Amino acid sequence: MKEIRAIIRNERLDAVKDALEKVDCKGITVVDVKGRGEQLGIEENYRGSSYRIDLLSKVKISTVVPDESVEKVVQAISEAAQTGNVGDGKIFITNVEEVIRIRTGERGNDAI
Amino acid sequence: MVAESLLNTGDTAWILMSTALVMLMTLPGLALFYGGMSKKKNVLNTIFLSLSGFAIACIIWIAYGYQFTFGTSIAGLIGIPTNFFLSGIGLDMIHPDTTIPELLYVVFQATFAAITVALISGAIVGRMKAKAWLVFVAVWVTLVYIPIAHWVWGGGWLFELGALDFAGGAVVHLNSGIAALALILVLGKRKDTRLLPHHLGYSVIGAALLWFGWFGFNAGSALGANGLAANALITTNTAAAAAMIGWILIDIWKTGKPTVLGAITGAVAGLVAITPATGFVDVPASIIIGFSTVFVSYFAISYLKPKLGYDDALDAFGVHGLSGTWGAILTGIFACPAINEAAGLLYGNPNQLVIQLISIVAVAAYSFILTYVIAKVLDKVMGIRVDDRTEIEGLDAKEHEELGYRI
């Protein structure tokens, strides 16, 4: 099992949710986050003074999927979140040791 | 007392309306204009400064402010109070040389005192104790606003000298801007002095309400529904429009892009600058006054402030102090005898410019020194600055135990 975490643009969240549903990935956790990438944020200009805003608002989606589903889920997120511009985000994949469904006590892939 | 038959219902209706318009400038106009520019953690505190300033100034005005300001002058310095809490001012009394009730003039002027002190709050957001502000407002209106209003409008020495200030360039804007500067010099800088508005939409609504209310502020100062009021209204609107365009052009020139905060800042600077001149100049002059003043305020905000290092948080000094000064100077240049029987430099009366400069220096010096002393004394007595933790975590939570936003 793998955990797939994707940091994406706020405005692409709905598209990514739809795309994940289509590849049968239903269970997701979403949090609002702030961060920055290689560009170190953006410039804002108020009353003649420029300020660098180095933490931008993003959305982080997290989901755990069976090993065989990883590629299609990554594919779905990539396509739905992509605008082609700087700041589209990143996807991280990590190993998951165990998953337990609290209601039934099921473990492993059955609990995802 | 003048007979009731001299009351004019049209004039009275217009000043009733103007009073309501000026009230709207402070609440919600100024409160939203400043509130939107402040940081999210200080939005309620910023709005509170305008709210509380308005309420305290209005009560002081009724209690004794009006009497000291407009009572018979003692050596041109302060009025003689005769009837505290407006005792003796009846419904049938007419304000001298007008056709409106005395009581209406009292409340119209109350809204001027109220917005003046509220304007100061733009400089001090994010670091002044709420309780200290309440005391400051009461003391400042009493010791600074009332004498200056008497000098210029209440028959005091600047009035006798012939200083022109139609609706408050010196009394309201220069006065509040300079007081703001004095107060922040005592308060000191915030840890984070960046201007990062948390909700510019609020500021746009606030600025629009200020512009709207300014019609009552300036055209109401004609004290009648007449041609002079119409001139004041058209010069007010024209100057604001010219100033907004001016700031937009400077923004494009300096950074390549117009900004929304720049556009509304320009409009407010134009409104400030035209205020002393609005009943004395013609429409072409109002374009020059509005357009030129944004260069003064822009220079102060984007060059002078960072260079000198004072922390004028929302630019009360930069916009009101300096555009108020600029407007008072240009009044002495562009005052047109065809509008209101006062001639400026352009119409062959260089003396008017000298009088304007005297009034600017006198008002600025008095306002700065008194405000500085008041702030120093209050700091000794009760402390005027919040502690570091309050500043970092936000004044909404720490000073008021409330939050502007739950989500």
Coordinates of C-alpha atoms in Angstrom, one line a residue, chain A residues 44-49 51-53, chain B residues 37 194-195 197 255 265 298 314-315:
Chain A
E44 CA 2.7 42.0 -4.4
N45 CA 2.6 45.8 -4.7
Y46 CA 0.8 48.1 -2.3
R47 CA 1.0 51.9 -2.4
G48 CA 4.3 51.9 -4.3
S49 CA 6.0 49.3 -2.1
Y51 CA 6.5 42.8 -0.9
R52 CA 7.5 39.2 -1.5
I53 CA 4.8 36.9 -0.4
Chain B
M37 CA -6.0 47.4 4.9
R194 CA 4.5 45.6 5.9
L195 CA 1.2 46.9 4.4
P197 CA -4.2 44.3 3.3
T255 CA 5.5 49.4 -11.7
T265 CA -5.9 55.9 -2.1
Y298 CA 2.7 59.1 -3.3
L314 CA -2.2 52.9 7.0
D315 CA -0.8 56.2 5.9

